CSV table of C-alpha atoms and ligand atoms in Angstrom, one decimal:
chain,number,residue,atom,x,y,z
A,1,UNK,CA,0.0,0.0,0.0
A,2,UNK,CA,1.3,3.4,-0.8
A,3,UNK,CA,-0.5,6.5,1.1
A,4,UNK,CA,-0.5,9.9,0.0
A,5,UNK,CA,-0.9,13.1,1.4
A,6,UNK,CA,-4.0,13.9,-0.7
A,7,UNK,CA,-6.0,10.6,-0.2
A,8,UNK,CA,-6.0,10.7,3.6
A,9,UNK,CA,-9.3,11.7,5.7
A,10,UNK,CA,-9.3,12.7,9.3
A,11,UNK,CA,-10.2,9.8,11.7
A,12,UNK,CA,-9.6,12.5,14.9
A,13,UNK,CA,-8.8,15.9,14.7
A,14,UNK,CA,-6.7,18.4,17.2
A,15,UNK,CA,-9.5,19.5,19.3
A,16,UNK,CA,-10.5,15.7,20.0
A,17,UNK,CA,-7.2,14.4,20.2
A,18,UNK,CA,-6.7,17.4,23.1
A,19,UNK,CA,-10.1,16.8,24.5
A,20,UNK,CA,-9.4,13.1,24.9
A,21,UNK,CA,-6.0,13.7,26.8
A,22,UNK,CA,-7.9,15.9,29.0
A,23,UNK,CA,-9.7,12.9,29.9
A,24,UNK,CA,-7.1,10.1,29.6
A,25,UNK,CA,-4.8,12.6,32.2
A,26,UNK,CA,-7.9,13.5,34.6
A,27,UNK,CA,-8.4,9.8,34.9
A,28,UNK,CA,-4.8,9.2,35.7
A,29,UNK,CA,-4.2,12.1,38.4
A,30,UNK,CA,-6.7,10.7,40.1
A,31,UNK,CA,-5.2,7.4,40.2
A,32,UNK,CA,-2.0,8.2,41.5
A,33,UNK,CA,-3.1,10.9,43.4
A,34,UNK,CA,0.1,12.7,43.4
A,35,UNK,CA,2.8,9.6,44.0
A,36,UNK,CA,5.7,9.8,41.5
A,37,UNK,CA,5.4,8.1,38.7
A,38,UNK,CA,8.0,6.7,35.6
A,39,UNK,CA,6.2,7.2,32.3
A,40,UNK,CA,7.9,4.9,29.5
A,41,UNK,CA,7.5,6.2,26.2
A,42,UNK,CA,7.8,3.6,23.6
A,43,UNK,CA,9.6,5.5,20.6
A,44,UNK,CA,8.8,6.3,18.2
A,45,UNK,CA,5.2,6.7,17.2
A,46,UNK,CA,4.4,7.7,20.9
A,47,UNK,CA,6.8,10.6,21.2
A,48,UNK,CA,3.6,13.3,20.2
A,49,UNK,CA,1.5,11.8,22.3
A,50,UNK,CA,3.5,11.4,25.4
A,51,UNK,CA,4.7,15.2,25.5
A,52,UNK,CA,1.1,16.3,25.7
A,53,UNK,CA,0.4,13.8,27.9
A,54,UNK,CA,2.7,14.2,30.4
A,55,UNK,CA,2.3,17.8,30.4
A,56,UNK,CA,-1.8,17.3,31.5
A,57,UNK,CA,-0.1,15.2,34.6
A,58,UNK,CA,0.2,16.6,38.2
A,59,UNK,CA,2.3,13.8,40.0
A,60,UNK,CA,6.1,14.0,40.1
A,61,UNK,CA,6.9,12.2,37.1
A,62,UNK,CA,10.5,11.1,35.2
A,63,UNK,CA,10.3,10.1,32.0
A,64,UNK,CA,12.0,7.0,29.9
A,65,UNK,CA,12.1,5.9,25.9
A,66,UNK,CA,12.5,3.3,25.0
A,67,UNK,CA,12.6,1.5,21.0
A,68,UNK,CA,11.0,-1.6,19.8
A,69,UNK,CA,9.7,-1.8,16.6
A,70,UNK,CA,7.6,-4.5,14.8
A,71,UNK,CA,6.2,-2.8,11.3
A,72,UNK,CA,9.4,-1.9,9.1
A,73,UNK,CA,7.7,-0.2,6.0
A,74,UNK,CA,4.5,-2.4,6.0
A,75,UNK,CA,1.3,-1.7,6.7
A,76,UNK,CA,0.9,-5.1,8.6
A,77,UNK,CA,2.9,-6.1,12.3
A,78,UNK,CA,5.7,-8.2,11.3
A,79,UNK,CA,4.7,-10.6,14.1
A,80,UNK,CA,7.8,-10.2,15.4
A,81,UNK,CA,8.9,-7.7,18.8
A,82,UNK,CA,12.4,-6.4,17.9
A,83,UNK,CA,14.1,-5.0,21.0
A,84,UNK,CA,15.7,-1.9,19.4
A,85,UNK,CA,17.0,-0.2,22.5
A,86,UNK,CA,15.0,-0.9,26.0
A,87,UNK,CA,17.6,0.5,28.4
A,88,UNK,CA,15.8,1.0,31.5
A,89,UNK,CA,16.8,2.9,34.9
A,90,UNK,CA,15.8,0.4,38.0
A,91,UNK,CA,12.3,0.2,38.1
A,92,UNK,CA,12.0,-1.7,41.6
A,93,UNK,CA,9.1,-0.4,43.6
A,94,UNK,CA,8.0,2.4,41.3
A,95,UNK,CA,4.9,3.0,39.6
A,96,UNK,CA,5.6,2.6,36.2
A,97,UNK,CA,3.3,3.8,33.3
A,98,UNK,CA,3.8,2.8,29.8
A,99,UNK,CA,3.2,5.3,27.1
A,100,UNK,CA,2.6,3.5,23.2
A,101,UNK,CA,0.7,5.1,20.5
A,102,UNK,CA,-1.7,1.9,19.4
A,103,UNK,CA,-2.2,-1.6,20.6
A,104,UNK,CA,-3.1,-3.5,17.4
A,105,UNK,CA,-2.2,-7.2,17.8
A,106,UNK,CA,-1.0,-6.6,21.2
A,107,UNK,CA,2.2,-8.2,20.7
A,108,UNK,CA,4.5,-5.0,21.6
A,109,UNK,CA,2.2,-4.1,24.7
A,110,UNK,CA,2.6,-7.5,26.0
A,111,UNK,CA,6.2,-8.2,25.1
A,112,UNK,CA,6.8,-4.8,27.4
A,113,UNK,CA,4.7,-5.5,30.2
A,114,UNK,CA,6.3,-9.1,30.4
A,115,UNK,CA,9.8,-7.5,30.0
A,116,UNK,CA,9.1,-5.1,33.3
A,117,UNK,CA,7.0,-7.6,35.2
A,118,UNK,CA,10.3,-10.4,34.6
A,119,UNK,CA,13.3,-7.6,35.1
A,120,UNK,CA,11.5,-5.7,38.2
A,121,UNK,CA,9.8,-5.7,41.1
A,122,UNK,CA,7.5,-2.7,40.4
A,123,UNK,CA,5.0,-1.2,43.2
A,124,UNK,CA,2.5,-0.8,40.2
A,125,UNK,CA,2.6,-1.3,36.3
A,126,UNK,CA,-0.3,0.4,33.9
A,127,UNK,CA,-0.7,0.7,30.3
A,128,UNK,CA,-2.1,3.8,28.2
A,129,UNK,CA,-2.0,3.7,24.6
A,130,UNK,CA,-3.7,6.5,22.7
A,131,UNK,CA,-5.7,4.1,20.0
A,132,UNK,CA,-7.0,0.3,20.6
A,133,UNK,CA,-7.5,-1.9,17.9
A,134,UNK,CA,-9.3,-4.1,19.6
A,135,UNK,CA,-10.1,-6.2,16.3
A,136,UNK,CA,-6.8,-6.9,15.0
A,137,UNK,CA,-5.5,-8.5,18.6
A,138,UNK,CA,-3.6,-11.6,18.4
A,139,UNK,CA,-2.3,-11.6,22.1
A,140,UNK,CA,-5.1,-11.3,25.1
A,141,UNK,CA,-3.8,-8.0,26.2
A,142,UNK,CA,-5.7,-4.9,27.4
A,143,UNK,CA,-4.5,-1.3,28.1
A,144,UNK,CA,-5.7,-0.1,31.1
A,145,UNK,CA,-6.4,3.5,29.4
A,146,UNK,CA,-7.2,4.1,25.8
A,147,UNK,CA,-8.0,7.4,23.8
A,148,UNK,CA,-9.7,6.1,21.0
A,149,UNK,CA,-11.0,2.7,20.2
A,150,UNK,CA,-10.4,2.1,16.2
A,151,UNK,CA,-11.5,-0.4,13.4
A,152,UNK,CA,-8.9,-2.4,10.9
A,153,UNK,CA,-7.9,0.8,9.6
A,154,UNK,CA,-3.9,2.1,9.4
A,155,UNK,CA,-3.8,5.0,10.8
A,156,UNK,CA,-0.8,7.7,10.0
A,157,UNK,CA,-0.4,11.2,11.9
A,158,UNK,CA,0.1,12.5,15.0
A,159,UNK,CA,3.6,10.2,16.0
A,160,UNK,CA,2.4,7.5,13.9
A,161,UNK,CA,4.0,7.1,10.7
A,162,UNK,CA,3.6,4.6,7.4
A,163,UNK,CA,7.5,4.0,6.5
A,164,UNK,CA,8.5,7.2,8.5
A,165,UNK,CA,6.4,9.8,7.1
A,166,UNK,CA,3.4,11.7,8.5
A,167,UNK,CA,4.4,11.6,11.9
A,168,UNK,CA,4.0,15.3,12.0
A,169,UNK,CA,0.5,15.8,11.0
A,170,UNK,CA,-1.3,16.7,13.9
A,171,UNK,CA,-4.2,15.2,13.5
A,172,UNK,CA,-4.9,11.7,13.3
A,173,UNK,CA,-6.1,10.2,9.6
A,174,UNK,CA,-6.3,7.1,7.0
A,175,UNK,CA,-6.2,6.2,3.5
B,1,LIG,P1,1.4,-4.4,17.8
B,1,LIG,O1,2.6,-5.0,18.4
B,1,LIG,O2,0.8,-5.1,16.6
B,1,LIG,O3,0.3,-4.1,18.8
B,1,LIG,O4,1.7,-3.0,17.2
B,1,LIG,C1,2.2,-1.9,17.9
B,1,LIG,C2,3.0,-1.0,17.0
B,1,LIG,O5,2.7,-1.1,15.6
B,1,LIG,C3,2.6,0.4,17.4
B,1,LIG,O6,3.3,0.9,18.5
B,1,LIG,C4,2.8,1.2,16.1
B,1,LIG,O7,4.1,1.6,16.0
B,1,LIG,C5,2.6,0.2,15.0
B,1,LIG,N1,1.2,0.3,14.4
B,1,LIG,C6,0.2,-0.6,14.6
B,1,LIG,N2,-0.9,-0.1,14.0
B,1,LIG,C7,-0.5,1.0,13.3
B,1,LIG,C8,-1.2,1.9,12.4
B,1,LIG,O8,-2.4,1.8,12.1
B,1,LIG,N3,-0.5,2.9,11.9
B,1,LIG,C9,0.8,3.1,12.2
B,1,LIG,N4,1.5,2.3,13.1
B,1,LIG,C10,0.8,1.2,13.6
């Protein structure tokens, strides 16, 4: 599949996208009602999403990225979690929260939450992805917060790309 500029049509635009972080980051200052927090972003497609994000949330809060990747330059998950650079700081007793941009077949959420849940002992561990495609899971995996919950579509914009373009669009659209 190739996408062009011209052929895609808005799925969410900037005032929802804003409106549903204003919810998604309501939600979570009342969960950890001001305890710090480690938000892991997972690069890259979650890097726009993250910064607005975090900037809604009112705990004491370090952030983390790290890379996995899974697509290449196909509109389909390879299947396969590749482990480009998860470098972590010690995670022991902290409540962690994982940033990612989609869950589609769930692979990268769970490869991550087994990852933390095998290499620490954290006091807490949550999952907030932006978009859910519930439909396309292969893995039983849930986040525990979700923006938007989406059909088999590919979505570009707004950190997610199709072979590393659109990111910047600031809304979020399909083909
Ligand atoms: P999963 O491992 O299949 O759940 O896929 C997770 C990753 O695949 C996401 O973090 C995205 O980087 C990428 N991805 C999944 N669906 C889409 C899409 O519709 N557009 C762009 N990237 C996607």
């Amino acid at each position: 599949m190739d996408i062009k500029l011209e052929e895609l049509k808005i799925l969410f635009d900037e005032k929802q996208i804003r409106e549903k972080i204003k919810e998604l980051s309501a939600k979570l200052n009342k969960l950890y009602k001001g305890e710090e927090v480690i938000a892991i972003c997972a690069l890259k497609g979650a890097v726009i999403f993250a910064s607005d994000l975090i900037r809604e949330l009112n705990m004491p809060l370090r952030i983390e990225f790290i890379r996995l990747s899974s697509y290449g330059s196909s509109t389909k998950s390879s299947g396969k979690v590749n482990a480009v650079d998860i470098k972590l700081p010690d995670l022991n007793e902290k409540n962690v929260l994982i940033i990612e941009d989609i869950v589609d077949t769930g692979l990268t959420a769970k490869f991550l939450v087994d990852f933390i849940h095998m290499n620490f002992h954290v006091k807490s561990l949550k999952f907030c992805s932006l978009l859910d495609k519930k439909v396309t899971r292969k893995v039983e995996i849930e986040p525990d917060f979700y923006g938007f919950d989406i059909d088999d579509k590919f979505v570009v914009g707004y950190g997610l790309d199709y072979d590393e373009h659109y990111r910047n669009l600031p809304y979020i659209a399909y083909k």
